[in-house]
PDB file of C-alpha atoms in Angstrom:
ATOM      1  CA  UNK S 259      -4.489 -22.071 -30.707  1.00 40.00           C
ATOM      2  CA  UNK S 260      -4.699 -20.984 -27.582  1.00 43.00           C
ATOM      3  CA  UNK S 261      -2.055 -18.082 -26.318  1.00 48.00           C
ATOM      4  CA  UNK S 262      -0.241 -18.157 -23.210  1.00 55.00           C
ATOM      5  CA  UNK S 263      -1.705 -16.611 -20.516  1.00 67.00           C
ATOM      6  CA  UNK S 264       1.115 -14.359 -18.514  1.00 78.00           C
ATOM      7  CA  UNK S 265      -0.143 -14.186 -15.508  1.00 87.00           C
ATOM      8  CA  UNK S 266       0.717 -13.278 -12.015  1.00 91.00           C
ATOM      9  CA  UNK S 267       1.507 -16.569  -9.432  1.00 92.00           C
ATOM     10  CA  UNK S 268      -1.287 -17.900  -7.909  1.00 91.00           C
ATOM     11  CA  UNK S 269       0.308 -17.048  -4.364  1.00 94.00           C
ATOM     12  CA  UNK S 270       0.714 -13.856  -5.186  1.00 95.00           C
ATOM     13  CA  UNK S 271      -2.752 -12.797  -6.645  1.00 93.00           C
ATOM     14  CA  UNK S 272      -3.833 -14.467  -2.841  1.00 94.00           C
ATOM     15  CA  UNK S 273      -1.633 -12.604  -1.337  1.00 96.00           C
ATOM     16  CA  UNK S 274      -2.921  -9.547  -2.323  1.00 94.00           C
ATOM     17  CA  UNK S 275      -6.065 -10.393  -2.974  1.00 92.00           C
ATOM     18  CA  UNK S 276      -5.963  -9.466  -6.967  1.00 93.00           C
ATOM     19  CA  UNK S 277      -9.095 -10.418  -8.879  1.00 91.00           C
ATOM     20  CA  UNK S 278      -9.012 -12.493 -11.639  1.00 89.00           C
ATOM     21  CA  UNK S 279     -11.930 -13.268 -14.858  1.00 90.00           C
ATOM     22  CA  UNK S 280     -11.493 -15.637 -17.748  1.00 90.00           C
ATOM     23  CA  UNK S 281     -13.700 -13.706 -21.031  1.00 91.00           C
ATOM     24  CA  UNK S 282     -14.444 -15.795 -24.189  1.00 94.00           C
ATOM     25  CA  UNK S 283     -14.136 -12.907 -26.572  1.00 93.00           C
ATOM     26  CA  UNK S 284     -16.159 -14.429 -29.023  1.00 95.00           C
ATOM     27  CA  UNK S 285     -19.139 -16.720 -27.526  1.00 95.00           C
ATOM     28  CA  UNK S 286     -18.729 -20.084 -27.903  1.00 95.00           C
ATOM     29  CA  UNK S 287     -15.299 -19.942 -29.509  1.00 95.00           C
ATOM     30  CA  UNK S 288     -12.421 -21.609 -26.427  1.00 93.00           C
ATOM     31  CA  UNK S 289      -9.769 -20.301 -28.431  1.00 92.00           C
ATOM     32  CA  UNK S 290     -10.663 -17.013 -27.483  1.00 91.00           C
ATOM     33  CA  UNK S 291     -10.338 -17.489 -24.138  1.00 89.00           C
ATOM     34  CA  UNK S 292      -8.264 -14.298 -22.335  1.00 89.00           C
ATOM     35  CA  UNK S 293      -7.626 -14.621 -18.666  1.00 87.00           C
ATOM     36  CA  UNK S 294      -7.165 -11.012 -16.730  1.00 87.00           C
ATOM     37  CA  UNK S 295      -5.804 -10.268 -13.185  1.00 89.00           C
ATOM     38  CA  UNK S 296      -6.709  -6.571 -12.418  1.00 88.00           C
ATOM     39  CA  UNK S 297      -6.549  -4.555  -9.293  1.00 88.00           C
ATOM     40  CA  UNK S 298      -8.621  -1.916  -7.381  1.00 87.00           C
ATOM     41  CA  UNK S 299      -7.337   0.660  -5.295  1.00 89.00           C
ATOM     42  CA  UNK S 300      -8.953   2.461  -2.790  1.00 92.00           C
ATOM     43  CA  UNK S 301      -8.450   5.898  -2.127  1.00 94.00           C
ATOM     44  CA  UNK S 302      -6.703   4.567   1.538  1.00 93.00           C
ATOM     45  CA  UNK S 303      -3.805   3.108  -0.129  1.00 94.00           C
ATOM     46  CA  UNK S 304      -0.861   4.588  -0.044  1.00 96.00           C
ATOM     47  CA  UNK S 305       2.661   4.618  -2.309  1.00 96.00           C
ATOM     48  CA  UNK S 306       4.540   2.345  -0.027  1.00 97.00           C
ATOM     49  CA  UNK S 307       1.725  -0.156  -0.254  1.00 96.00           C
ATOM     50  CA  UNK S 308       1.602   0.373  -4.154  1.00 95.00           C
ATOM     51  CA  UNK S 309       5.101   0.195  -4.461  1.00 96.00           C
ATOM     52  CA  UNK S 310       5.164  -2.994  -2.432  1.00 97.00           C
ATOM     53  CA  UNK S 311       2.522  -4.425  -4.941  1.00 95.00           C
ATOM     54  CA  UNK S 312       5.083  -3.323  -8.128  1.00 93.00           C
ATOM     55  CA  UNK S 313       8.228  -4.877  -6.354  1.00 95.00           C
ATOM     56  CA  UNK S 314       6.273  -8.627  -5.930  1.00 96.00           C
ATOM     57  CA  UNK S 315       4.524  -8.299  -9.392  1.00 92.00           C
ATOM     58  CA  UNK S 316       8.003  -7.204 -10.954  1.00 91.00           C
ATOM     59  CA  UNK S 317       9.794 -10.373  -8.873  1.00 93.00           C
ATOM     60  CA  UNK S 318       6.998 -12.668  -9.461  1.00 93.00           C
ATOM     61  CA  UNK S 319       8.835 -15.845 -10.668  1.00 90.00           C
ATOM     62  CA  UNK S 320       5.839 -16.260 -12.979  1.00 88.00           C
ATOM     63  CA  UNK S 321       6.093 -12.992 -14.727  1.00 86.00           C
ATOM     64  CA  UNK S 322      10.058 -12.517 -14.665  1.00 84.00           C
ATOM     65  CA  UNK S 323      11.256 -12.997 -18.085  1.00 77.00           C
ATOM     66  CA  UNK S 324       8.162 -12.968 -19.587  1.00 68.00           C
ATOM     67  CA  UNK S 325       6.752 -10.598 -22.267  1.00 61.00           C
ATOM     68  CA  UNK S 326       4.007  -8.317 -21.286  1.00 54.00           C
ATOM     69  CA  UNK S 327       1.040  -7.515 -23.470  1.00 53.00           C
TER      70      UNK S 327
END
């Protein structure tokens, strides 16, 4: 079985340019599969830009609701 992924909206990892892998954790194995959306920040960013990054993630229709592991 597969899990569901929880997963930032596709507009909103373009938006702000988030990267995103898929890993098999064990080779050869699909149900193993784990999707990950990370971020990098560089040292210019600043804590309004941040904090505009928290407020879409934490309105993100695709993430509202859901739990977080």
């Amino acid at each position: 079985m597969i899990p569901a992924r929880v997963l930032p909206s596709a507009q909103l990892v373009a938006k702000w340019s988030l990267s995103s892998q898929d890993v098999v954790m064990v080779p050869g194995d699909e149900s193993t599969r784990r999707s990950y959306v990370h971020v990098f920040l560089m040292p210019s960013v600043d804590r309004a830009k941040l904090d505009a990054l928290l407020a879409d993630l934490a309105e993100d229709p695709a993430l509202v609701g859901r739990r977080l592991h």
